[in-house]
PDB file of C-alpha atoms and ligand atoms in Angstrom:
ATOM      1  CA  MET A   1     118.576 115.827 110.033  1.00 94.00           C
ATOM      2  CA  LYS A   2     115.361 117.580 109.114  1.00 98.00           C
ATOM      3  CA  LEU A   3     111.977 117.368 110.803  1.00 98.00           C
ATOM      4  CA  LEU A   4     109.320 116.871 108.121  1.00 98.00           C
ATOM      5  CA  ASP A   5     105.683 117.984 108.257  1.00 98.00           C
ATOM      6  CA  ILE A   6     103.191 115.129 108.516  1.00 98.00           C
ATOM      7  CA  LEU A   7      99.987 115.542 106.467  1.00 98.00           C
ATOM      8  CA  THR A   8      96.759 114.945 108.380  1.00 98.00           C
ATOM      9  CA  TYR A   9      93.302 113.708 107.399  1.00 97.00           C
ATOM     10  CA  PRO A  10      91.391 114.885 105.382  1.00 96.00           C
ATOM     11  CA  ASP A  11      94.279 116.412 103.381  1.00 97.00           C
ATOM     12  CA  PRO A  12      93.655 115.213  99.781  1.00 98.00           C
ATOM     13  CA  ARG A  13      97.399 114.737  99.193  1.00 98.00           C
ATOM     14  CA  LEU A  14      97.164 111.646 101.436  1.00 98.00           C
ATOM     15  CA  ARG A  15      95.118 110.058  98.625  1.00 98.00           C
ATOM     16  CA  THR A  16      97.975 110.138  96.102  1.00 99.00           C
ATOM     17  CA  VAL A  17      99.170 106.759  94.843  1.00 99.00           C
ATOM     18  CA  ALA A  18     102.950 106.533  95.322  1.00 99.00           C
ATOM     19  CA  LYS A  19     105.329 105.696  92.473  1.00 99.00           C
ATOM     20  CA  LYS A  20     107.889 102.927  92.380  1.00 99.00           C
ATOM     21  CA  VAL A  21     111.463 103.872  93.348  1.00 99.00           C
ATOM     22  CA  ASN A  22     113.935 103.230  90.550  1.00 98.00           C
ATOM     23  CA  VAL A  23     116.928 105.325  91.614  1.00 98.00           C
ATOM     24  CA  PHE A  24     118.787 104.371  94.808  1.00 98.00           C
ATOM     25  CA  ASP A  25     120.803 107.522  95.371  1.00 98.00           C
ATOM     26  CA  LYS A  26     121.952 109.808  98.192  1.00 98.00           C
ATOM     27  CA  SER A  27     118.702 111.790  98.135  1.00 98.00           C
ATOM     28  CA  LEU A  28     116.704 108.594  98.784  1.00 98.00           C
ATOM     29  CA  LYS A  29     119.007 107.818 101.717  1.00 98.00           C
ATOM     30  CA  ASN A  30     118.636 111.406 103.017  1.00 98.00           C
ATOM     31  CA  LEU A  31     114.854 111.238 102.803  1.00 98.00           C
ATOM     32  CA  SER A  32     114.736 107.919 104.654  1.00 98.00           C
ATOM     33  CA  GLU A  33     116.915 109.387 107.438  1.00 98.00           C
ATOM     34  CA  ASN A  34     114.731 112.478 107.736  1.00 98.00           C
ATOM     35  CA  MET A  35     111.647 110.241 107.828  1.00 99.00           C
ATOM     36  CA  LEU A  36     113.125 108.117 110.601  1.00 98.00           C
ATOM     37  CA  TYR A  37     113.986 111.251 112.591  1.00 98.00           C
ATOM     38  CA  THR A  38     110.466 112.598 112.047  1.00 98.00           C
ATOM     39  CA  MET A  39     108.914 109.250 113.028  1.00 98.00           C
ATOM     40  CA  TYR A  40     110.931 109.069 116.277  1.00 98.00           C
ATOM     41  CA  GLU A  41     110.108 112.694 117.136  1.00 98.00           C
ATOM     42  CA  ALA A  42     106.384 112.010 116.560  1.00 98.00           C
ATOM     43  CA  GLU A  43     106.644 108.792 118.609  1.00 98.00           C
ATOM     44  CA  GLY A  44     105.346 106.654 115.776  1.00 98.00           C
ATOM     45  CA  ILE A  45     106.376 103.088 114.949  1.00 98.00           C
ATOM     46  CA  GLY A  46     106.180 103.569 111.178  1.00 99.00           C
ATOM     47  CA  LEU A  47     105.981 106.283 108.555  1.00 99.00           C
ATOM     48  CA  ALA A  48     105.232 106.189 104.826  1.00 99.00           C
ATOM     49  CA  ALA A  49     106.721 108.781 102.441  1.00 99.00           C
ATOM     50  CA  SER A  50     103.161 109.688 101.407  1.00 99.00           C
ATOM     51  CA  GLN A  51     102.598 111.102 104.905  1.00 99.00           C
ATOM     52  CA  VAL A  52     105.354 113.669 104.364  1.00 99.00           C
ATOM     53  CA  ASP A  53     104.032 114.554 100.903  1.00 99.00           C
ATOM     54  CA  VAL A  54     106.648 112.606  98.930  1.00 99.00           C
ATOM     55  CA  HIS A  55     104.787 110.152  96.726  1.00 98.00           C
ATOM     56  CA  ILE A  56     107.275 107.331  96.287  1.00 99.00           C
ATOM     57  CA  ARG A  57     107.162 103.754  97.600  1.00 99.00           C
ATOM     58  CA  LEU A  58     109.297 104.232 100.708  1.00 99.00           C
ATOM     59  CA  ILE A  59     108.490 103.252 104.307  1.00 99.00           C
ATOM     60  CA  VAL A  60     110.436 103.510 107.550  1.00 99.00           C
ATOM     61  CA  MET A  61     109.679 101.648 110.758  1.00 98.00           C
ATOM     62  CA  ASP A  62     111.009 100.817 114.206  1.00 98.00           C
ATOM     63  CA  LEU A  63     109.075  98.199 116.143  1.00 98.00           C
ATOM     64  CA  SER A  64     111.629  97.777 118.915  1.00 98.00           C
ATOM     65  CA  GLU A  65     110.914  98.684 122.535  1.00 97.00           C
ATOM     66  CA  SER A  66     114.301 100.442 122.805  1.00 98.00           C
ATOM     67  CA  LYS A  67     113.880 102.434 119.561  1.00 98.00           C
ATOM     68  CA  ASP A  68     117.215 101.303 118.218  1.00 98.00           C
ATOM     69  CA  ASN A  69     116.125  99.184 115.256  1.00 98.00           C
ATOM     70  CA  PRO A  70     115.404 101.490 112.309  1.00 98.00           C
ATOM     71  CA  MET A  71     114.077  99.652 109.256  1.00 98.00           C
ATOM     72  CA  VAL A  72     113.665 100.948 105.704  1.00 99.00           C
ATOM     73  CA  PHE A  73     111.459  99.299 103.072  1.00 99.00           C
ATOM     74  CA  VAL A  74     111.632 100.394  99.436  1.00 99.00           C
ATOM     75  CA  ASN A  75     109.021  99.140  96.951  1.00 99.00           C
ATOM     76  CA  PRO A  76     107.408  96.832  99.529  1.00 99.00           C
ATOM     77  CA  GLU A  77     104.886  94.276  98.342  1.00 98.00           C
ATOM     78  CA  VAL A  78     102.599  92.011 100.305  1.00 98.00           C
ATOM     79  CA  GLU A  79     101.231  88.734  99.047  1.00 98.00           C
ATOM     80  CA  ILE A  80      98.290  87.303 101.002  1.00 98.00           C
ATOM     81  CA  LEU A  81      98.969  83.590 101.513  1.00 98.00           C
ATOM     82  CA  GLU A  82      95.712  82.669 103.273  1.00 97.00           C
ATOM     83  CA  ASN A  83      92.438  84.411 102.669  1.00 93.00           C
ATOM     84  CA  LYS A  84      90.812  83.107 105.838  1.00 96.00           C
ATOM     85  CA  SER A  85      93.397  83.905 108.463  1.00 97.00           C
ATOM     86  CA  HIS A  86      93.026  87.351 110.010  1.00 97.00           C
ATOM     87  CA  LEU A  87      94.298  89.362 112.932  1.00 97.00           C
ATOM     88  CA  SER A  88      92.771  92.346 114.709  1.00 97.00           C
ATOM     89  CA  TYR A  89      94.856  95.122 116.182  1.00 98.00           C
ATOM     90  CA  ARG A  90      94.024  98.489 117.689  1.00 98.00           C
ATOM     91  CA  GLU A  91      95.728 100.835 115.225  1.00 98.00           C
ATOM     92  CA  GLY A  92      96.617 104.487 115.360  1.00 98.00           C
ATOM     93  CA  CYS A  93      97.937 106.792 112.650  1.00 98.00           C
ATOM     94  CA  LEU A  94     100.075 109.908 112.771  1.00 98.00           C
ATOM     95  CA  SER A  95      97.933 111.292 109.948  1.00 98.00           C
ATOM     96  CA  VAL A  96      94.712 110.780 111.938  1.00 97.00           C
ATOM     97  CA  PRO A  97      95.762 112.046 115.379  1.00 96.00           C
ATOM     98  CA  GLY A  98      93.679 110.914 118.338  1.00 94.00           C
ATOM     99  CA  PHE A  99      91.857 108.198 116.434  1.00 96.00           C
ATOM    100  CA  TYR A 100      92.307 104.560 117.426  1.00 97.00           C
ATOM    101  CA  GLU A 101      90.385 101.697 115.953  1.00 96.00           C
ATOM    102  CA  GLU A 102      90.453  97.922 115.870  1.00 97.00           C
ATOM    103  CA  ILE A 103      91.321  96.935 112.271  1.00 97.00           C
ATOM    104  CA  THR A 104      91.192  93.401 110.892  1.00 97.00           C
ATOM    105  CA  ARG A 105      93.825  92.402 108.324  1.00 97.00           C
ATOM    106  CA  PRO A 106      95.211  89.266 106.714  1.00 98.00           C
ATOM    107  CA  ASP A 107      97.587  87.442 109.046  1.00 97.00           C
ATOM    108  CA  LYS A 108      99.528  85.133 106.727  1.00 98.00           C
ATOM    109  CA  ILE A 109     101.493  87.229 104.287  1.00 98.00           C
ATOM    110  CA  LYS A 110     104.757  87.207 102.368  1.00 98.00           C
ATOM    111  CA  LEU A 111     106.626  90.520 102.319  1.00 98.00           C
ATOM    112  CA  THR A 112     109.130  91.442  99.618  1.00 98.00           C
ATOM    113  CA  TRP A 113     111.022  94.718  99.434  1.00 99.00           C
ATOM    114  CA  GLN A 114     114.274  96.405  98.499  1.00 99.00           C
ATOM    115  CA  ASP A 115     116.709  97.951 100.942  1.00 98.00           C
ATOM    116  CA  ILE A 116     118.167 101.464 100.578  1.00 98.00           C
ATOM    117  CA  GLU A 117     120.854 100.096  98.228  1.00 98.00           C
ATOM    118  CA  GLY A 118     118.308  98.351  96.026  1.00 98.00           C
ATOM    119  CA  ASN A 119     119.002  94.771  97.175  1.00 98.00           C
ATOM    120  CA  GLN A 120     115.952  92.496  97.133  1.00 98.00           C
ATOM    121  CA  HIS A 121     114.653  90.802 100.329  1.00 98.00           C
ATOM    122  CA  SER A 122     111.681  88.721 101.445  1.00 98.00           C
ATOM    123  CA  THR A 123     110.260  87.372 104.692  1.00 98.00           C
ATOM    124  CA  TYR A 124     107.134  85.910 106.276  1.00 98.00           C
ATOM    125  CA  PRO A 125     106.323  88.557 108.903  1.00 98.00           C
ATOM    126  CA  GLU A 126     104.888  87.849 112.350  1.00 95.00           C
ATOM    127  CA  GLY A 127     103.104  89.991 114.929  1.00 94.00           C
ATOM    128  CA  LEU A 128     103.291  93.756 114.743  1.00 97.00           C
ATOM    129  CA  LEU A 129     105.286  93.791 111.481  1.00 98.00           C
ATOM    130  CA  THR A 130     102.349  92.057 109.756  1.00 98.00           C
ATOM    131  CA  VAL A 131     100.023  94.831 110.900  1.00 98.00           C
ATOM    132  CA  CYS A 132     102.322  97.785 110.448  1.00 98.00           C
ATOM    133  CA  ILE A 133     103.580  96.956 106.954  1.00 98.00           C
ATOM    134  CA  GLN A 134     100.002  96.638 105.705  1.00 98.00           C
ATOM    135  CA  HIS A 135      99.081  99.957 107.376  1.00 98.00           C
ATOM    136  CA  GLU A 136     102.054 101.625 105.672  1.00 99.00           C
ATOM    137  CA  ILE A 137     101.475 100.063 102.231  1.00 99.00           C
ATOM    138  CA  ASP A 138      97.881 101.362 102.489  1.00 98.00           C
ATOM    139  CA  HIS A 139      99.363 104.894 102.766  1.00 99.00           C
ATOM    140  CA  LEU A 140     101.353 104.304  99.527  1.00 99.00           C
ATOM    141  CA  GLU A 141      98.032 103.377  97.873  1.00 98.00           C
ATOM    142  CA  GLY A 142      96.349 106.519  99.217  1.00 98.00           C
ATOM    143  CA  LYS A 143      94.355 104.488 101.669  1.00 98.00           C
ATOM    144  CA  LEU A 144      93.802 105.419 105.332  1.00 98.00           C
ATOM    145  CA  MET A 145      92.563 103.716 108.516  1.00 96.00           C
ATOM    146  CA  VAL A 146      89.396 105.796 108.300  1.00 96.00           C
ATOM    147  CA  ASP A 147      88.450 103.878 105.126  1.00 97.00           C
ATOM    148  CA  TYR A 148      87.927 100.768 107.260  1.00 97.00           C
ATOM    149  CA  VAL A 149      85.342 102.345 109.573  1.00 95.00           C
ATOM    150  CA  SER A 150      81.712 103.273 109.045  1.00 95.00           C
ATOM    151  CA  ARG A 151      80.778 106.326 107.010  1.00 95.00           C
ATOM    152  CA  LEU A 152      79.235 107.875 110.088  1.00 96.00           C
ATOM    153  CA  LYS A 153      82.481 107.586 112.055  1.00 94.00           C
ATOM    154  CA  ARG A 154      84.458 108.924 109.109  1.00 94.00           C
ATOM    155  CA  GLU A 155      82.181 111.956 108.690  1.00 95.00           C
ATOM    156  CA  ARG A 156      82.470 112.669 112.431  1.00 94.00           C
ATOM    157  CA  LEU A 157      86.250 112.618 112.145  1.00 93.00           C
ATOM    158  CA  LYS A 158      86.210 114.923 109.155  1.00 93.00           C
ATOM    159  CA  LYS A 159      84.059 117.427 111.075  1.00 94.00           C
ATOM    160  CA  LYS A 160      86.341 117.204 114.086  1.00 92.00           C
ATOM    161  CA  ALA A 161      89.392 117.806 111.879  1.00 90.00           C
ATOM    162  CA  ALA A 162      87.774 120.871 110.315  1.00 89.00           C
ATOM    163  CA  LYS A 163      87.578 122.624 113.709  1.00 82.00           C
TER     164      LYS A 163
HETATM  165  O1  GNR B   1     102.658 104.988 115.194  1.00 97.50           O
HETATM  166  C1  GNR B   1     101.869 104.195 114.688  1.00 97.50           C
HETATM  167  N1  GNR B   1     101.365 103.193 115.420  1.00 97.50           N
HETATM  168  C2  GNR B   1     100.608 102.149 114.875  1.00 97.50           C
HETATM  169  C3  GNR B   1      99.919 101.336 115.734  1.00 97.50           C
HETATM  170  C4  GNR B   1      99.204 100.275 115.253  1.00 97.50           C
HETATM  171  C5  GNR B   1      99.171 100.021 113.915  1.00 97.50           C
HETATM  172  C6  GNR B   1      99.844 100.831 113.037  1.00 97.50           C
HETATM  173  C7  GNR B   1     100.562 101.893 113.506  1.00 97.50           C
HETATM  174  S1  GNR B   1     101.453 102.895 112.403  1.00 97.50           S
HETATM  175  C8  GNR B   1     101.460 104.410 113.285  1.00 97.50           C
HETATM  176  C9  GNR B   1     102.317 105.429 112.557  1.00 97.50           C
HETATM  177  C10 GNR B   1     101.672 105.742 111.235  1.00 97.50           C
HETATM  178  O2  GNR B   1     100.714 106.450 111.097  1.00 97.50           O
HETATM  179  N2  GNR B   1     102.180 105.155 110.175  1.00 97.50           N
HETATM  180  O3  GNR B   1     101.616 105.323 108.979  1.00 97.50           O
HETATM  181 NI1   NI B   2      99.538 105.794 109.363  1.00 97.50          NI
END
């Protein structure tokens, strides 16, 4: 198992749009295992490949209290089912350390993805999965939590990060 370096804001590499995974091989499995290890070590509940400077559509997550439920999502896609139903959650991000902010996101979504073998799945997420999967898919699009806050707040964060 290898501990991977996590990119932090405002590193421009975090803005890269990730590419679709087409090959489900041993190296994909290895990367997902190293990402899970890195996520647990950093005490995060999710990690996108973009955050470790690998720009493919791969996400790992563990939302369990006991940290024994590793999940891997390849090529995840979210469809918003209701435009008017939202949920607010105080989010944090391993790529923006020390920054926590209430973010509002769609609440009624359908999630489709592939597992590490390439098999297709779908579900209608509830609770924290709804929030976290959208946070992680944002990373794959090169989008960060800081993009949801005011310019003033974002500029303050950038200055703080430069120190
Ligand atoms: O560890 C994390 N916690 C978290 C809390 C609320 C909403 C989203 C998250 S994801 C974050 C880890 C991370 O930065 N993933 O990209
Ligand atoms: Ni994040």
